[in-house]
mmCIF file of C-alpha atoms and ligand atoms in Angstrom:
data_model
loop_
_atom_site.group_PDB
_atom_site.id
_atom_site.type_symbol
_atom_site.label_atom_id
_atom_site.label_comp_id
_atom_site.label_asym_id
_atom_site.label_seq_id
_atom_site.Cartn_x
_atom_site.Cartn_y
_atom_site.Cartn_z
ATOM 1 C CA UNK A 1 7.762 -15.334 -58.172
ATOM 2 C CA UNK A 2 7.892 -13.275 -55.313
ATOM 3 C CA UNK A 3 4.294 -10.372 -54.941
ATOM 4 C CA UNK A 4 4.511 -7.464 -55.753
ATOM 5 C CA UNK A 5 2.641 -6.729 -52.916
ATOM 6 C CA UNK A 6 1.570 -8.377 -49.768
ATOM 7 C CA UNK A 7 -1.058 -6.917 -47.189
ATOM 8 C CA UNK A 8 -1.194 -8.314 -43.281
ATOM 9 C CA UNK A 9 -5.017 -7.557 -42.272
ATOM 10 C CA UNK A 10 -8.544 -7.685 -43.079
ATOM 11 C CA UNK A 11 -9.763 -4.229 -41.498
ATOM 12 C CA UNK A 12 -10.744 -0.999 -43.340
ATOM 13 C CA UNK A 13 -6.928 -0.128 -43.482
ATOM 14 C CA UNK A 14 -6.241 -3.340 -45.333
ATOM 15 C CA UNK A 15 -8.781 -3.191 -47.241
ATOM 16 C CA UNK A 16 -8.687 0.514 -48.621
ATOM 17 C CA UNK A 17 -4.608 -0.617 -49.249
ATOM 18 C CA UNK A 18 -5.778 -3.139 -51.410
ATOM 19 C CA UNK A 19 -8.306 -1.544 -53.239
ATOM 20 C CA UNK A 20 -6.162 0.895 -54.199
ATOM 21 C CA UNK A 21 -2.856 -1.160 -55.030
ATOM 22 C CA UNK A 22 -5.368 -3.594 -56.884
ATOM 23 C CA UNK A 23 -6.424 -0.636 -58.739
ATOM 24 C CA UNK A 24 -2.348 0.973 -59.717
ATOM 25 C CA UNK A 25 -2.391 -3.012 -60.673
ATOM 26 C CA UNK A 26 0.150 -4.105 -57.380
ATOM 27 C CA UNK A 27 -1.300 -7.249 -57.797
ATOM 28 C CA UNK A 28 -2.091 -7.333 -53.666
ATOM 29 C CA UNK A 29 -2.812 -10.434 -52.040
ATOM 30 C CA UNK A 30 -4.457 -9.476 -48.716
ATOM 31 C CA UNK A 31 -3.636 -12.454 -45.890
ATOM 32 C CA UNK A 32 -6.899 -11.930 -43.958
ATOM 33 C CA UNK A 33 -6.212 -14.015 -41.319
ATOM 34 C CA UNK A 34 -7.920 -17.194 -39.467
ATOM 35 C CA UNK A 35 -10.301 -16.510 -36.625
ATOM 36 C CA UNK A 36 -9.178 -16.975 -33.164
ATOM 37 C CA UNK A 37 -11.740 -17.300 -30.078
ATOM 38 C CA UNK A 38 -8.933 -16.918 -26.672
ATOM 39 C CA UNK A 39 -7.329 -14.799 -25.560
ATOM 40 C CA UNK A 40 -9.097 -12.484 -27.177
ATOM 41 C CA UNK A 41 -11.766 -12.475 -30.204
ATOM 42 C CA UNK A 42 -9.897 -12.039 -33.446
ATOM 43 C CA UNK A 43 -11.824 -12.646 -36.676
ATOM 44 C CA UNK A 44 -11.082 -11.926 -40.154
ATOM 45 C CA UNK A 45 -12.536 -8.362 -40.585
ATOM 46 C CA UNK A 46 -11.237 -7.144 -37.324
ATOM 47 C CA UNK A 47 -12.733 -5.177 -34.397
ATOM 48 C CA UNK A 48 -15.352 -4.574 -36.588
ATOM 49 C CA UNK A 49 -16.495 -7.614 -37.277
ATOM 50 C CA UNK A 50 -17.854 -7.066 -32.924
ATOM 51 C CA UNK A 51 -19.807 -3.736 -33.901
ATOM 52 C CA UNK A 52 -23.323 -3.700 -34.811
ATOM 53 C CA UNK A 53 -24.274 -0.751 -35.895
ATOM 54 C CA UNK A 54 -21.672 1.306 -37.840
ATOM 55 C CA UNK A 55 -22.930 5.264 -37.439
ATOM 56 C CA UNK A 56 -20.532 7.306 -37.699
ATOM 57 C CA UNK A 57 -18.611 6.392 -41.582
ATOM 58 C CA UNK A 58 -19.581 8.994 -43.895
ATOM 59 C CA UNK A 59 -21.724 7.384 -47.017
ATOM 60 C CA UNK A 60 -23.833 5.537 -44.996
ATOM 61 C CA UNK A 61 -26.917 7.593 -43.957
ATOM 62 C CA UNK A 62 -28.833 4.842 -42.539
ATOM 63 C CA UNK A 63 -25.838 3.084 -40.833
ATOM 64 C CA UNK A 64 -24.244 -0.011 -42.037
ATOM 65 C CA UNK A 65 -23.484 -3.066 -39.857
ATOM 66 C CA UNK A 66 -19.478 -3.767 -39.071
ATOM 67 C CA UNK A 67 -19.281 -7.216 -40.469
ATOM 68 C CA UNK A 68 -21.488 -5.716 -43.760
ATOM 69 C CA UNK A 69 -19.935 -3.247 -44.062
ATOM 70 C CA UNK A 70 -16.269 -5.041 -44.133
ATOM 71 C CA UNK A 71 -17.914 -7.620 -46.479
ATOM 72 C CA UNK A 72 -18.277 -4.239 -49.238
ATOM 73 C CA UNK A 73 -15.004 -3.003 -48.678
ATOM 74 C CA UNK A 74 -13.986 -6.893 -49.086
ATOM 75 C CA UNK A 75 -15.765 -6.883 -52.758
ATOM 76 C CA UNK A 76 -14.506 -3.763 -53.498
ATOM 77 C CA UNK A 77 -11.250 -4.428 -53.459
ATOM 78 C CA UNK A 78 -11.678 -8.197 -54.882
ATOM 79 C CA UNK A 79 -13.397 -6.594 -57.582
ATOM 80 C CA UNK A 80 -10.131 -4.713 -58.837
ATOM 81 C CA UNK A 81 -8.515 -7.992 -58.667
ATOM 82 C CA UNK A 82 -6.551 -8.223 -54.769
ATOM 83 C CA UNK A 83 -6.310 -12.132 -54.041
ATOM 84 C CA UNK A 84 -7.495 -12.721 -51.045
ATOM 85 C CA UNK A 85 -6.177 -15.484 -48.664
ATOM 86 C CA UNK A 86 -7.341 -17.149 -45.518
ATOM 87 C CA UNK A 87 -4.234 -17.934 -43.666
ATOM 88 C CA UNK A 88 -2.346 -15.593 -40.695
ATOM 89 C CA UNK A 89 1.374 -14.399 -41.642
ATOM 90 C CA UNK A 90 2.932 -15.894 -38.551
ATOM 91 C CA UNK A 91 6.333 -15.205 -39.023
ATOM 92 C CA UNK A 92 8.383 -12.471 -41.246
ATOM 93 C CA UNK A 93 12.300 -12.257 -42.475
ATOM 94 C CA UNK A 94 12.577 -8.151 -43.032
ATOM 95 C CA UNK A 95 16.736 -8.658 -43.115
ATOM 96 C CA UNK A 96 17.334 -5.489 -40.808
ATOM 97 C CA UNK A 97 16.895 -1.632 -41.209
ATOM 98 C CA UNK A 98 20.119 -1.129 -42.925
ATOM 99 C CA UNK A 99 20.010 -4.383 -44.983
ATOM 100 C CA UNK A 100 16.246 -5.103 -45.822
ATOM 101 C CA UNK A 101 15.881 -9.004 -47.363
ATOM 102 C CA UNK A 102 15.120 -8.673 -50.910
ATOM 103 C CA UNK A 103 12.937 -9.315 -51.178
ATOM 104 C CA UNK A 104 11.197 -10.172 -47.841
ATOM 105 C CA UNK A 105 10.421 -13.522 -46.721
ATOM 106 C CA UNK A 106 7.092 -14.275 -44.836
ATOM 107 C CA UNK A 107 5.923 -17.893 -43.298
ATOM 108 C CA UNK A 108 2.094 -18.128 -43.848
ATOM 109 C CA UNK A 109 -0.421 -20.619 -41.248
ATOM 110 C CA UNK A 110 -3.389 -21.469 -42.183
ATOM 111 C CA UNK A 111 -4.849 -22.341 -38.234
ATOM 112 C CA UNK A 112 -4.877 -26.263 -39.116
ATOM 113 C CA UNK A 113 -0.556 -26.686 -39.651
ATOM 114 C CA UNK A 114 -0.411 -25.816 -43.316
ATOM 115 C CA UNK A 115 2.389 -23.090 -43.424
ATOM 116 C CA UNK A 116 3.878 -22.154 -46.629
ATOM 117 C CA UNK A 117 6.875 -19.340 -47.635
ATOM 118 C CA UNK A 118 6.160 -16.314 -49.679
ATOM 119 C CA UNK A 119 8.029 -13.874 -50.701
ATOM 120 C CA UNK A 120 7.216 -9.993 -51.419
ATOM 121 C CA UNK A 121 8.597 -7.095 -52.697
ATOM 122 C CA UNK A 122 6.693 -4.656 -50.625
ATOM 123 C CA UNK A 123 4.631 -5.527 -47.018
ATOM 124 C CA UNK A 124 1.806 -3.157 -45.682
ATOM 125 C CA UNK A 125 0.710 -3.793 -42.156
ATOM 126 C CA UNK A 126 -3.062 -3.641 -41.044
ATOM 127 C CA UNK A 127 -3.498 -6.321 -38.647
ATOM 128 C CA UNK A 128 -5.212 -3.854 -36.614
ATOM 129 C CA UNK A 129 -5.114 -3.444 -32.265
ATOM 130 C CA UNK A 130 -7.453 -5.607 -30.570
ATOM 131 C CA UNK A 131 -8.956 -4.021 -27.005
ATOM 132 C CA UNK A 132 -8.499 -5.922 -23.947
ATOM 133 C CA UNK A 133 -11.726 -7.667 -22.532
ATOM 134 C CA UNK A 134 -11.787 -8.595 -18.715
ATOM 135 C CA UNK A 135 -12.431 -12.385 -19.529
ATOM 136 C CA UNK A 136 -15.402 -13.132 -17.988
ATOM 137 C CA UNK A 137 -17.120 -16.135 -20.727
ATOM 138 C CA UNK A 138 -20.387 -14.736 -20.661
ATOM 139 C CA UNK A 139 -18.537 -10.921 -21.464
ATOM 140 C CA UNK A 140 -17.299 -12.692 -24.536
ATOM 141 C CA UNK A 141 -20.708 -14.812 -25.231
ATOM 142 C CA UNK A 142 -22.419 -11.008 -25.583
ATOM 143 C CA UNK A 143 -20.131 -8.727 -26.818
ATOM 144 C CA UNK A 144 -20.351 -11.588 -29.913
ATOM 145 C CA UNK A 145 -23.983 -11.713 -30.008
ATOM 146 C CA UNK A 146 -24.550 -8.180 -29.772
ATOM 147 C CA UNK A 147 -26.116 -8.318 -26.254
ATOM 148 C CA UNK A 148 -25.060 -4.788 -25.169
ATOM 149 C CA UNK A 149 -21.241 -5.767 -24.037
ATOM 150 C CA UNK A 150 -19.017 -3.671 -26.333
ATOM 151 C CA UNK A 151 -15.211 -2.005 -26.252
ATOM 152 C CA UNK A 152 -16.325 0.956 -27.816
ATOM 153 C CA UNK A 153 -18.090 2.965 -27.086
ATOM 154 C CA UNK A 154 -18.175 5.507 -29.720
ATOM 155 C CA UNK A 155 -19.271 3.073 -32.423
ATOM 156 C CA UNK A 156 -22.077 1.668 -30.280
ATOM 157 C CA UNK A 157 -23.451 3.356 -27.539
ATOM 158 C CA UNK A 158 -25.619 5.778 -29.149
ATOM 159 C CA UNK A 159 -27.547 2.963 -30.342
ATOM 160 C CA UNK A 160 -31.274 2.733 -29.391
ATOM 161 C CA UNK A 161 -31.093 -0.049 -26.885
ATOM 162 C CA UNK A 162 -28.371 2.886 -24.558
ATOM 163 C CA UNK A 163 -31.486 5.339 -24.646
ATOM 164 C CA UNK A 164 -32.368 6.535 -20.875
ATOM 165 C CA UNK A 165 -30.653 3.317 -19.153
ATOM 166 C CA UNK A 166 -28.392 2.968 -16.721
ATOM 167 C CA UNK A 167 -25.109 1.816 -18.681
ATOM 168 C CA UNK A 168 -21.254 0.990 -17.198
ATOM 169 C CA UNK A 169 -18.201 1.226 -18.489
ATOM 170 C CA UNK A 170 -14.690 -0.448 -17.210
ATOM 171 C CA UNK A 171 -11.222 0.942 -16.322
ATOM 172 C CA UNK A 172 -9.608 4.724 -15.444
ATOM 173 C CA UNK A 173 -7.690 5.610 -18.070
ATOM 174 C CA UNK A 174 -8.286 8.373 -20.657
ATOM 175 C CA UNK A 175 -10.437 6.179 -23.277
ATOM 176 C CA UNK A 176 -12.486 5.061 -20.424
ATOM 177 C CA UNK A 177 -12.915 8.807 -19.684
ATOM 178 C CA UNK A 178 -14.067 9.490 -22.927
ATOM 179 C CA UNK A 179 -15.933 7.029 -23.536
ATOM 180 C CA UNK A 180 -18.398 7.320 -20.190
ATOM 181 C CA UNK A 181 -18.071 10.877 -21.345
ATOM 182 C CA UNK A 182 -20.015 10.203 -24.955
ATOM 183 C CA UNK A 183 -22.254 7.809 -22.860
ATOM 184 C CA UNK A 184 -23.467 10.876 -20.632
ATOM 185 C CA UNK A 185 -25.427 12.147 -23.607
ATOM 186 C CA UNK A 186 -27.412 8.498 -24.172
ATOM 187 C CA UNK A 187 -27.482 6.977 -20.084
ATOM 188 C CA UNK A 188 -29.565 7.678 -17.390
ATOM 189 C CA UNK A 189 -27.073 7.372 -14.780
ATOM 190 C CA UNK A 190 -23.610 6.395 -15.961
ATOM 191 C CA UNK A 191 -20.928 4.468 -14.011
ATOM 192 C CA UNK A 192 -17.230 4.050 -14.172
ATOM 193 C CA UNK A 193 -16.188 0.860 -12.295
ATOM 194 C CA UNK A 194 -12.626 1.205 -11.430
ATOM 195 C CA UNK A 195 -10.186 -1.772 -9.695
ATOM 196 C CA UNK A 196 -8.611 1.485 -7.465
ATOM 197 C CA UNK A 197 -9.401 3.874 -5.289
ATOM 198 C CA UNK A 198 -7.967 7.058 -7.786
ATOM 199 C CA UNK A 199 -8.230 7.512 -11.464
ATOM 200 C CA UNK A 200 -4.933 6.482 -14.107
ATOM 201 C CA UNK A 201 -7.053 9.261 -16.525
ATOM 202 C CA UNK A 202 -5.649 13.235 -16.967
ATOM 203 C CA UNK A 203 -7.440 16.144 -14.937
ATOM 204 C CA UNK A 204 -8.657 17.537 -17.507
ATOM 205 C CA UNK A 205 -10.639 13.962 -18.622
ATOM 206 C CA UNK A 206 -11.369 12.895 -15.491
ATOM 207 C CA UNK A 207 -13.908 16.545 -14.825
ATOM 208 C CA UNK A 208 -14.687 16.446 -17.858
ATOM 209 C CA UNK A 209 -16.460 12.941 -17.362
ATOM 210 C CA UNK A 210 -17.458 14.221 -13.218
ATOM 211 C CA UNK A 211 -19.004 17.277 -14.371
ATOM 212 C CA UNK A 212 -21.930 15.827 -15.609
ATOM 213 C CA UNK A 213 -25.004 15.490 -13.429
ATOM 214 C CA UNK A 214 -25.095 11.683 -14.236
ATOM 215 C CA UNK A 215 -21.618 10.408 -14.474
ATOM 216 C CA UNK A 216 -20.721 8.035 -10.996
ATOM 217 C CA UNK A 217 -17.500 6.437 -9.915
ATOM 218 C CA UNK A 218 -17.596 3.569 -8.544
ATOM 219 C CA UNK A 219 -14.689 2.734 -6.436
ATOM 220 C CA UNK A 220 -12.347 -0.296 -5.198
ATOM 221 C CA UNK A 221 -14.807 -2.867 -7.723
ATOM 222 C CA UNK A 222 -14.117 -5.511 -10.454
ATOM 223 C CA UNK A 223 -16.679 -6.804 -12.919
ATOM 224 C CA UNK A 224 -16.871 -10.445 -11.879
ATOM 225 C CA UNK A 225 -19.853 -11.720 -14.106
ATOM 226 C CA UNK A 226 -22.031 -10.133 -16.585
ATOM 227 C CA UNK A 227 -25.986 -11.230 -16.007
ATOM 228 C CA UNK A 228 -28.275 -10.885 -19.207
ATOM 229 C CA UNK A 229 -29.390 -13.544 -21.407
ATOM 230 C CA UNK A 230 -29.604 -12.477 -24.846
ATOM 231 C CA UNK A 231 -29.219 -8.727 -23.613
ATOM 232 C CA UNK A 232 -27.022 -8.010 -20.756
ATOM 233 C CA UNK A 233 -29.299 -7.158 -17.766
ATOM 234 C CA UNK A 234 -26.615 -6.599 -14.601
ATOM 235 C CA UNK A 235 -22.756 -6.841 -13.912
ATOM 236 C CA UNK A 236 -22.057 -8.945 -10.460
ATOM 237 C CA UNK A 237 -18.948 -6.887 -8.745
ATOM 238 C CA UNK A 238 -16.274 -7.550 -5.878
ATOM 239 C CA UNK A 239 -15.257 -4.783 -4.071
ATOM 240 C CA UNK A 240 -11.035 -5.188 -4.403
ATOM 241 C CA UNK A 241 -11.134 -4.330 -0.601
ATOM 242 C CA UNK A 242 -13.709 -5.688 1.077
ATOM 243 C CA UNK A 243 -14.212 -8.326 -1.207
ATOM 244 C CA UNK A 244 -18.157 -7.566 -0.411
ATOM 245 C CA UNK A 245 -20.458 -8.691 -4.294
ATOM 246 C CA UNK A 246 -22.724 -6.703 -4.814
ATOM 247 C CA UNK A 247 -25.508 -6.564 -8.382
ATOM 248 C CA UNK A 248 -25.505 -3.235 -10.760
ATOM 249 C CA UNK A 249 -28.706 -3.360 -12.517
ATOM 250 C CA UNK A 250 -26.804 -2.138 -16.443
ATOM 251 C CA UNK A 251 -28.149 -2.460 -20.318
ATOM 252 C CA UNK A 252 -24.857 -1.791 -21.581
ATOM 253 C CA UNK A 253 -21.043 -2.383 -20.852
ATOM 254 C CA UNK A 254 -18.003 -0.287 -22.310
ATOM 255 C CA UNK A 255 -14.798 -2.112 -21.647
ATOM 256 C CA UNK A 256 -12.342 0.350 -21.485
ATOM 257 C CA UNK A 257 -9.198 -1.437 -20.366
ATOM 258 C CA UNK A 258 -6.852 -0.742 -23.824
ATOM 259 C CA UNK A 259 -5.843 -2.664 -26.324
ATOM 260 C CA UNK A 260 -2.974 -4.243 -28.010
ATOM 261 C CA UNK A 261 -1.474 -4.161 -30.956
ATOM 262 C CA UNK A 262 -1.212 -7.209 -33.158
ATOM 263 C CA UNK A 263 2.245 -7.158 -33.715
ATOM 264 C CA UNK A 264 3.653 -10.473 -32.409
ATOM 265 C CA UNK A 265 4.193 -12.469 -35.482
ATOM 266 C CA UNK A 266 6.655 -8.619 -36.116
ATOM 267 C CA UNK A 267 8.609 -9.358 -32.722
ATOM 268 C CA UNK A 268 12.302 -10.302 -33.550
ATOM 269 C CA UNK A 269 11.719 -8.316 -37.229
ATOM 270 C CA UNK A 270 13.849 -5.761 -36.599
ATOM 271 C CA UNK A 271 11.346 -3.257 -36.847
ATOM 272 C CA UNK A 272 10.661 -0.649 -34.735
ATOM 273 C CA UNK A 273 7.670 0.083 -32.153
ATOM 274 C CA UNK A 274 6.889 3.256 -30.036
ATOM 275 C CA UNK A 275 6.644 2.863 -26.065
ATOM 276 C CA UNK A 276 2.965 1.565 -26.510
ATOM 277 C CA UNK A 277 3.797 -1.306 -28.599
ATOM 278 C CA UNK A 278 2.445 0.062 -31.807
ATOM 279 C CA UNK A 279 4.130 -0.214 -34.835
ATOM 280 C CA UNK A 280 5.836 3.207 -35.151
ATOM 281 C CA UNK A 281 5.734 5.310 -37.890
ATOM 282 C CA UNK A 282 7.451 8.421 -39.429
ATOM 283 C CA UNK A 283 5.376 11.395 -39.530
ATOM 284 C CA UNK A 284 2.247 11.370 -41.416
ATOM 285 C CA UNK A 285 3.551 9.243 -43.905
ATOM 286 C CA UNK A 286 3.001 4.945 -43.689
ATOM 287 C CA UNK A 287 6.979 4.238 -44.151
ATOM 288 C CA UNK A 288 8.304 1.917 -40.763
ATOM 289 C CA UNK A 289 11.724 1.791 -40.425
ATOM 290 C CA UNK A 290 12.626 -1.050 -42.897
ATOM 291 C CA UNK A 291 12.563 -0.109 -46.561
ATOM 292 C CA UNK A 292 9.646 -1.472 -48.075
ATOM 293 C CA UNK A 293 6.968 -2.421 -45.239
ATOM 294 C CA UNK A 294 4.530 -0.048 -44.589
ATOM 295 C CA UNK A 295 1.440 -0.108 -41.829
ATOM 296 C CA UNK A 296 -1.494 1.359 -41.989
ATOM 297 C CA UNK A 297 -4.772 1.803 -39.234
ATOM 298 C CA UNK A 298 -4.730 0.715 -35.245
ATOM 299 C CA UNK A 299 -1.638 -1.387 -35.293
ATOM 300 C CA UNK A 300 0.109 2.190 -35.638
ATOM 301 C CA UNK A 301 -2.108 3.993 -34.266
ATOM 302 C CA UNK A 302 -3.095 4.399 -31.025
ATOM 303 C CA UNK A 303 -4.831 7.397 -30.877
ATOM 304 C CA UNK A 304 -8.160 7.835 -33.058
ATOM 305 C CA UNK A 305 -8.323 3.676 -34.166
ATOM 306 C CA UNK A 306 -11.521 4.621 -35.989
ATOM 307 C CA UNK A 307 -13.005 2.770 -39.205
ATOM 308 C CA UNK A 308 -12.259 5.838 -41.324
ATOM 309 C CA UNK A 309 -9.148 6.892 -40.187
ATOM 310 C CA UNK A 310 -8.121 3.478 -40.226
ATOM 311 C CA UNK A 311 -9.237 3.024 -43.931
ATOM 312 C CA UNK A 312 -7.224 6.677 -44.533
ATOM 313 C CA UNK A 313 -4.289 5.309 -43.314
ATOM 314 C CA UNK A 314 -5.020 2.085 -45.910
ATOM 315 C CA UNK A 315 -4.758 4.391 -48.757
ATOM 316 C CA UNK A 316 -1.714 6.125 -47.725
ATOM 317 C CA UNK A 317 0.131 2.306 -47.438
ATOM 318 C CA UNK A 318 -1.479 2.404 -50.701
ATOM 319 C CA UNK A 319 0.180 5.148 -52.206
ATOM 320 C CA UNK A 320 3.295 4.712 -50.201
ATOM 321 C CA UNK A 321 3.950 1.306 -51.502
ATOM 322 C CA UNK A 322 3.231 2.474 -55.004
ATOM 323 C CA UNK A 323 5.471 5.214 -55.278
ATOM 324 C CA UNK A 324 8.015 2.585 -53.342
ATOM 325 C CA UNK A 325 8.173 -0.259 -55.634
ATOM 326 C CA UNK A 326 8.082 2.458 -58.548
ATOM 327 C CA UNK A 327 11.136 4.020 -57.531
ATOM 328 C CA UNK A 328 13.128 0.642 -56.581
ATOM 329 C CA UNK A 329 11.980 -0.611 -60.149
ATOM 330 C CA UNK A 330 9.475 -3.531 -59.879
ATOM 331 C CA UNK A 331 6.332 -2.040 -61.583
HETATM 332 P P1 LIG B 1 -4.656 2.936 -20.237
HETATM 333 O O1 LIG B 1 -4.261 4.445 -20.189
HETATM 334 O O2 LIG B 1 -3.693 1.633 -20.121
HETATM 335 O O3 LIG B 1 -5.810 2.742 -19.448
HETATM 336 C C1 LIG B 1 -6.099 1.376 -18.549
HETATM 337 C C2 LIG B 1 -6.957 1.358 -17.289
HETATM 338 O O4 LIG B 1 -7.801 0.109 -17.845
HETATM 339 C C3 LIG B 1 -5.996 1.427 -16.457
HETATM 340 O O5 LIG B 1 -7.001 2.950 -15.288
HETATM 341 C C4 LIG B 1 -6.578 0.200 -15.870
HETATM 342 O O6 LIG B 1 -6.497 0.416 -14.301
HETATM 343 C C5 LIG B 1 -7.763 -0.542 -16.681
HETATM 344 N N1 LIG B 1 -6.895 -1.873 -16.205
HETATM 345 C C6 LIG B 1 -6.184 -2.685 -17.032
HETATM 346 N N2 LIG B 1 -6.710 -4.244 -17.063
HETATM 347 C C7 LIG B 1 -7.793 -3.779 -16.220
HETATM 348 C C8 LIG B 1 -8.289 -5.119 -16.032
HETATM 349 N N3 LIG B 1 -7.611 -6.256 -16.124
HETATM 350 N N4 LIG B 1 -9.522 -5.399 -14.713
HETATM 351 C C9 LIG B 1 -9.814 -3.313 -14.696
HETATM 352 N N5 LIG B 1 -9.871 -2.895 -15.072
HETATM 353 C C10 LIG B 1 -8.702 -2.718 -15.801
HETATM 354 O O7 LIG B 1 -5.287 2.497 -21.151
HETATM 355 P P2 LIG B 1 -6.091 3.764 -22.546
HETATM 356 O O8 LIG B 1 -7.267 4.593 -20.892
HETATM 357 O O9 LIG B 1 -6.626 2.487 -23.216
HETATM 358 O O10 LIG B 1 -5.395 5.094 -23.208
HETATM 359 C C11 LIG B 1 -4.313 4.366 -23.500
HETATM 360 C C12 LIG B 1 -3.452 5.804 -24.130
HETATM 361 O O11 LIG B 1 -4.065 6.331 -25.135
HETATM 362 C C13 LIG B 1 -2.888 6.643 -22.850
HETATM 363 O O12 LIG B 1 -1.794 7.026 -23.225
HETATM 364 C C14 LIG B 1 -4.025 7.735 -22.519
HETATM 365 O O13 LIG B 1 -3.534 8.763 -22.150
HETATM 366 C C15 LIG B 1 -4.201 7.668 -24.812
HETATM 367 N N6 LIG B 1 -5.450 8.597 -24.489
HETATM 368 C C16 LIG B 1 -5.813 9.574 -25.206
HETATM 369 C C17 LIG B 1 -6.911 10.373 -24.619
HETATM 370 C C18 LIG B 1 -7.146 11.346 -24.877
HETATM 371 O O14 LIG B 1 -6.401 12.033 -24.789
HETATM 372 N N7 LIG B 1 -8.613 11.899 -26.192
HETATM 373 C C19 LIG B 1 -8.470 9.452 -25.373
HETATM 374 C C20 LIG B 1 -7.486 7.867 -24.623
HETATM 375 C C21 LIG B 1 -6.526 7.650 -25.104
HETATM 376 P P3 LIG B 1 -5.147 0.710 -13.239
HETATM 377 O O15 LIG B 1 -5.400 2.404 -13.495
HETATM 378 O O16 LIG B 1 -5.515 0.464 -12.152
HETATM 379 O O17 LIG B 1 -3.580 0.357 -14.173
#
């Protein structure tokens, strides 16, 4: 029998959609995904699983760790009857935008070679976006253990470990400028490490960073190693022109070289993406170009990428799905 609603993804958007959908008696099933280490770290619970302290989510005056927060979201969703399945959705048959398949057909993958075919009247895609990493073994190790390597300065930058310490941001785009500008409030010196001799970021964002007294740009440099056992102590840099290597002592490294939305399993489904590869949504709604398919959170948002905005989008998607299922006479 077809599920009324399948939610793909288990970050703030997925769990919030589940809380709303379960309370609306849509009997949601959440496919939380299976953990992966390569090419990027992907965990059920999403990007927050790689965040130590979350201090900017309202309602937690003393902060909360990302994993704790996701556990609470999940418990709240389960309390109202959400079913949780530890598998990926590997592919979807939505029919076409002109003639959507009813119900939709999805294939699961439990990571151990076991696959199932399931049906759903409505689907919410909440698979998030994965921060791009340089891909160095020590970078990933320290990121996983909360050792001062992060892909989100807004999430982690205000932690005490970074106060009055030298910090570095890798990247030359708007995100790198935004993160580095934010970090100038806390760090002693904030270095931008950029692989070229000019920044990709908009002039206004560049200026905002460069006007800070503790801002510094290291041109034509790439990070070739991250040094430190429990916590980052330094990065090894290589000059892209002279090939010379140098050591830079830092207590925090923030990688800001773009994000990749988790949409691989949606290719060829007829779903519309924007020019950056994120799921295209109409205006403020969560509806995609295929009726009955909704999207929420970072998979459809290249701009804000915050737990609170993702949760808000999850709520919208559940309400939109409920209204649509009602209109179709499914609930
Ligand atoms: P982006 O514009 O794609 O910039 C990525 C940066 O990372 C580039 O400077 C790139 O270098 C560098 N990079 C990529 N791969 C690298 C690697 N392997 N090693 C070292 N450096 C690498 O991404 P973004 O900054 O995240 O911005 C994404 C979008 O969001 C943009 O459209 C941006 O304008 C927008 N955004 C806007 C705001 C705002 O207006 N407030 C804030 C944040 C983001 P190259 O320059 O050499 O390619």
